[in-house]
Coordinates of C-alpha atoms in Angstrom, one line a residue:
Chain A
K1 CA -20.2 10.5 2.9
A2 CA -17.1 8.3 1.6
G3 CA -13.8 9.1 4.2
V4 CA -10.2 10.4 2.7
T5 CA -9.4 7.9 0.1
Q6 CA -5.5 7.4 -0.1
T7 CA -3.6 5.3 -2.9
P8 CA -1.6 2.9 -2.9
R9 CA -2.0 1.8 0.8
Y10 CA 1.3 0.3 0.3
L11 CA 4.4 1.2 -1.7
I12 CA 8.2 -0.6 -2.0
K13 CA 10.3 1.4 -3.4
T14 CA 14.3 1.4 -4.0
R15 CA 16.8 4.5 -2.9
G16 CA 17.1 7.2 -6.0
Q17 CA 13.4 6.5 -6.9
Q18 CA 10.4 9.1 -7.1
V19 CA 7.0 8.2 -6.1
T20 CA 3.6 9.7 -6.2
L21 CA 0.9 9.4 -3.6
S22 CA -2.6 10.2 -4.2
C23 CA -5.4 11.3 -1.9
S24 CA -9.4 11.9 -2.6
P25 CA -10.8 14.3 0.4
I26 CA -14.2 14.0 1.7
S27 CA -16.6 15.5 -0.1
G28 CA -17.0 19.2 -0.5
H29 CA -13.8 19.5 1.6
R30 CA -11.5 21.9 -0.3
S31 CA -8.5 21.6 2.1
V32 CA -6.0 18.6 1.9
S33 CA -2.9 18.6 4.0
W34 CA 0.0 15.7 4.2
Y35 CA 1.5 14.2 7.1
Q36 CA 4.6 11.9 7.7
Q37 CA 4.5 10.0 10.1
T38 CA 7.7 7.9 11.5
P39 CA 8.2 5.9 15.1
G40 CA 11.0 8.5 15.9
Q41 CA 9.5 12.0 14.9
G42 CA 5.8 11.1 15.0
L43 CA 3.1 13.1 12.9
Q44 CA 4.8 16.1 11.0
F45 CA 3.6 18.4 8.9
L46 CA 4.2 18.4 5.3
F47 CA 2.1 21.1 3.4
E48 CA -1.5 22.2 3.1
Y49 CA -3.3 22.6 -0.2
F50 CA -6.5 24.9 -0.7
S51 CA -8.0 25.9 -3.8
E52 CA -5.0 24.5 -5.9
T53 CA -2.7 26.8 -3.8
Q54 CA -0.2 25.6 -1.3
R55 CA -0.6 27.8 1.7
N56 CA 1.6 26.2 4.3
K57 CA 4.8 24.3 3.9
G58 CA 6.6 22.1 6.7
N59 CA 10.6 21.9 7.1
F60 CA 11.1 19.1 4.8
P61 CA 13.2 19.2 1.8
G62 CA 12.5 20.3 -1.6
R63 CA 12.6 16.5 -2.6
F64 CA 9.1 16.6 -0.8
S65 CA 6.0 18.3 -3.0
G66 CA 2.3 18.3 -4.1
R67 CA -0.3 19.6 -6.3
Q68 CA -3.9 19.7 -5.8
F69 CA -6.3 19.6 -8.6
S70 CA -9.3 21.4 -9.5
N71 CA -11.6 18.5 -8.0
S72 CA -9.6 19.0 -4.9
R73 CA -7.8 15.7 -4.9
S74 CA -4.0 16.1 -4.4
E75 CA -0.7 14.8 -4.9
M76 CA 2.6 14.2 -3.5
N77 CA 5.6 13.6 -4.8
V78 CA 8.9 12.5 -3.5
S79 CA 11.9 12.6 -5.7
T80 CA 15.1 11.0 -5.0
L81 CA 14.5 8.4 -2.7
E82 CA 16.4 8.1 0.7
L83 CA 15.8 5.0 3.5
G84 CA 14.6 7.8 5.6
D85 CA 11.9 8.2 3.5
S86 CA 10.1 5.1 4.8
A87 CA 7.1 6.0 6.7
L88 CA 3.2 6.3 7.0
Y89 CA 1.9 9.2 4.9
L90 CA -1.1 10.6 6.0
C91 CA -3.9 12.7 4.0
A92 CA -5.9 15.0 6.0
S93 CA -9.4 16.7 4.7
S94 CA -10.6 19.6 5.9
E95 CA -13.8 21.9 5.5
T96 CA -13.0 25.4 4.6
R97 CA -11.5 27.5 7.5
T98 CA -13.7 30.0 8.9
G99 CA -12.6 33.0 11.4
L100 CA -9.8 32.2 13.7
L101 CA -10.9 28.6 14.8
G102 CA -9.4 25.5 13.0
T103 CA -11.7 23.3 11.4
E104 CA -11.3 19.3 11.8
A105 CA -9.1 17.2 10.3
F106 CA -9.9 13.9 9.0
F107 CA -7.5 11.5 7.9
G108 CA -7.1 8.8 4.9
Q109 CA -5.7 5.2 6.2
G110 CA -2.5 6.3 4.9
T111 CA 0.3 4.8 2.5
R112 CA 2.7 2.9 4.0
L113 CA 6.2 3.4 1.8
T114 CA 9.4 1.5 2.4
V115 CA 12.6 2.8 1.0
V116 CA 15.1 -0.3 0.2
Chain B
Q1 CA 11.1 22.6 23.8
K2 CA 9.0 20.9 21.9
E3 CA 6.0 22.5 20.5
V4 CA 3.6 20.1 21.6
E5 CA 4.3 17.4 24.6
Q6 CA 2.8 14.2 26.2
N7 CA 3.7 12.1 28.2
S8 CA 4.6 9.2 26.2
G9 CA 3.5 6.4 28.8
P10 CA 2.4 3.7 28.7
L11 CA -0.3 4.9 30.7
S12 CA -2.4 1.8 32.5
V13 CA -5.5 2.1 34.1
P14 CA -8.2 -0.8 35.3
E15 CA -11.2 -1.2 33.0
G16 CA -13.8 1.4 34.2
A17 CA -11.2 4.0 35.8
I18 CA -11.0 7.3 34.7
A19 CA -7.9 8.2 32.3
S20 CA -6.4 11.4 32.5
L21 CA -4.4 12.5 29.2
N22 CA -2.5 15.7 29.2
C23 CA -0.6 18.0 26.9
T24 CA 1.1 20.8 26.9
Y25 CA 2.0 23.5 24.4
S26 CA 4.4 26.6 23.7
D27 CA 2.9 28.6 21.3
R28 CA 0.4 31.1 22.9
G29 CA -1.0 31.8 19.3
S30 CA -2.6 28.6 19.4
Q31 CA -6.2 29.0 19.0
S32 CA -7.6 24.9 18.2
F33 CA -7.0 21.8 20.1
F34 CA -7.6 18.5 18.9
W35 CA -7.3 14.6 20.2
Y36 CA -6.9 12.1 18.4
R37 CA -7.0 8.2 18.8
Q38 CA -4.5 5.9 16.9
Y39 CA -4.8 2.5 16.9
S40 CA -1.9 0.3 16.2
G41 CA -1.4 0.1 12.2
K42 CA -4.3 2.5 12.0
S43 CA -4.9 6.4 10.9
P44 CA -5.5 9.1 13.6
E45 CA -9.2 9.7 14.1
L46 CA -10.6 12.6 15.7
I47 CA -12.5 12.1 18.9
M48 CA -12.5 15.6 20.7
F49 CA -11.8 19.6 19.5
I50 CA -12.1 22.6 22.0
Y51 CA -11.1 26.1 21.3
S52 CA -12.3 27.8 24.4
N53 CA -10.9 27.8 28.3
G54 CA -12.8 25.3 30.2
D55 CA -14.6 21.7 29.9
K56 CA -16.2 20.2 26.9
E57 CA -18.1 17.0 27.0
D58 CA -18.9 14.2 24.9
G59 CA -19.7 10.9 25.7
R60 CA -17.2 9.4 27.9
F61 CA -14.7 11.9 26.6
T62 CA -14.2 15.5 28.2
A63 CA -11.5 17.8 27.0
Q64 CA -10.2 20.6 29.1
L65 CA -8.4 23.6 28.1
N66 CA -6.4 26.3 29.9
K67 CA -5.1 28.6 27.6
A68 CA -3.4 30.7 30.5
S69 CA -1.4 27.3 31.4
Q70 CA -1.2 26.2 28.4
Y71 CA -2.2 23.1 28.6
V72 CA -5.3 20.7 27.4
S73 CA -6.3 17.5 28.8
L74 CA -8.2 14.8 27.6
L75 CA -10.7 12.6 30.1
I76 CA -11.7 9.1 29.5
R77 CA -14.9 7.8 31.8
D78 CA -15.1 4.0 32.7
S79 CA -12.5 3.2 30.4
Q80 CA -12.7 0.0 28.5
P81 CA -9.9 -2.3 27.0
S82 CA -11.2 -0.8 23.1
D83 CA -9.7 2.4 24.4
S84 CA -6.3 1.0 24.6
A85 CA -4.3 3.4 21.9
T86 CA -2.3 5.7 21.3
Y87 CA -3.9 9.1 22.1
L88 CA -2.1 12.2 19.9
C89 CA -2.6 16.1 21.1
A90 CA -2.4 18.1 18.2
V91 CA -2.7 21.8 18.3
S92 CA -3.8 24.6 15.3
R93 CA -2.8 28.4 15.3
S94 CA -5.0 31.4 14.2
G95 CA -4.9 32.1 10.7
A96 CA -5.8 30.7 7.0
T97 CA -4.0 27.2 7.9
N98 CA -5.0 23.9 9.1
K99 CA -1.7 23.1 9.9
L100 CA -1.5 20.7 13.0
I101 CA 1.3 20.4 15.3
F102 CA 1.3 17.3 17.0
G103 CA 2.8 15.5 20.2
T104 CA 4.2 12.5 20.4
G105 CA 1.2 10.6 21.6
T106 CA 0.3 9.1 24.9
L107 CA 0.1 5.1 24.7
L108 CA -3.2 4.2 26.9
A109 CA -3.5 0.4 28.1
V110 CA -6.7 -0.4 29.8
Q111 CA -6.3 -3.2 31.7
P112 CA -9.5 -6.2 31.6

């Protein structure tokens, strides 16, 4: 089975621009979550999509948005980029959750975004 | 108080020793617990998950969970230099979400 695929791997953008990152989950996984990882804050949850619906959102400004398509692929968008948005953006793929227990999340290789 | 706390380390152990990594969490509603390993410049890799109190073993790895004390630990037996990485503890609440709350990670250094 192919793993989680994120594109692009690296991006350099200028302040004020916008950026779109893509994530293709593991085949059969319908849940996609996005995380931001920085040296100072660690891994922080951005949002989760399941069956094309956002079902959880972290504490990030509205400049961060996402969507999921019918094939479970997901994109996240950051508008009006700031220097502080420089980070590793990680996508995690999970199977459908059953019962009360969380299911394992598998991460893609990430997109390294640098804002200059 | 952070939701998930880990000692940032570095934790240095000699090759062949047992490495013990600890994590505490504040949300008593947490139901699922995960350990990820992250090499420098790479993405996190899931190595263990545990849902019930007690121990869970997988090869050289043992995860331990104590919900009453709100801590989860990871033991690595026969530590190898290739185990040198940052170990991230993550927790998830019950309910219809796969949202993970991560600790800041413990850097493990295994000395040959």
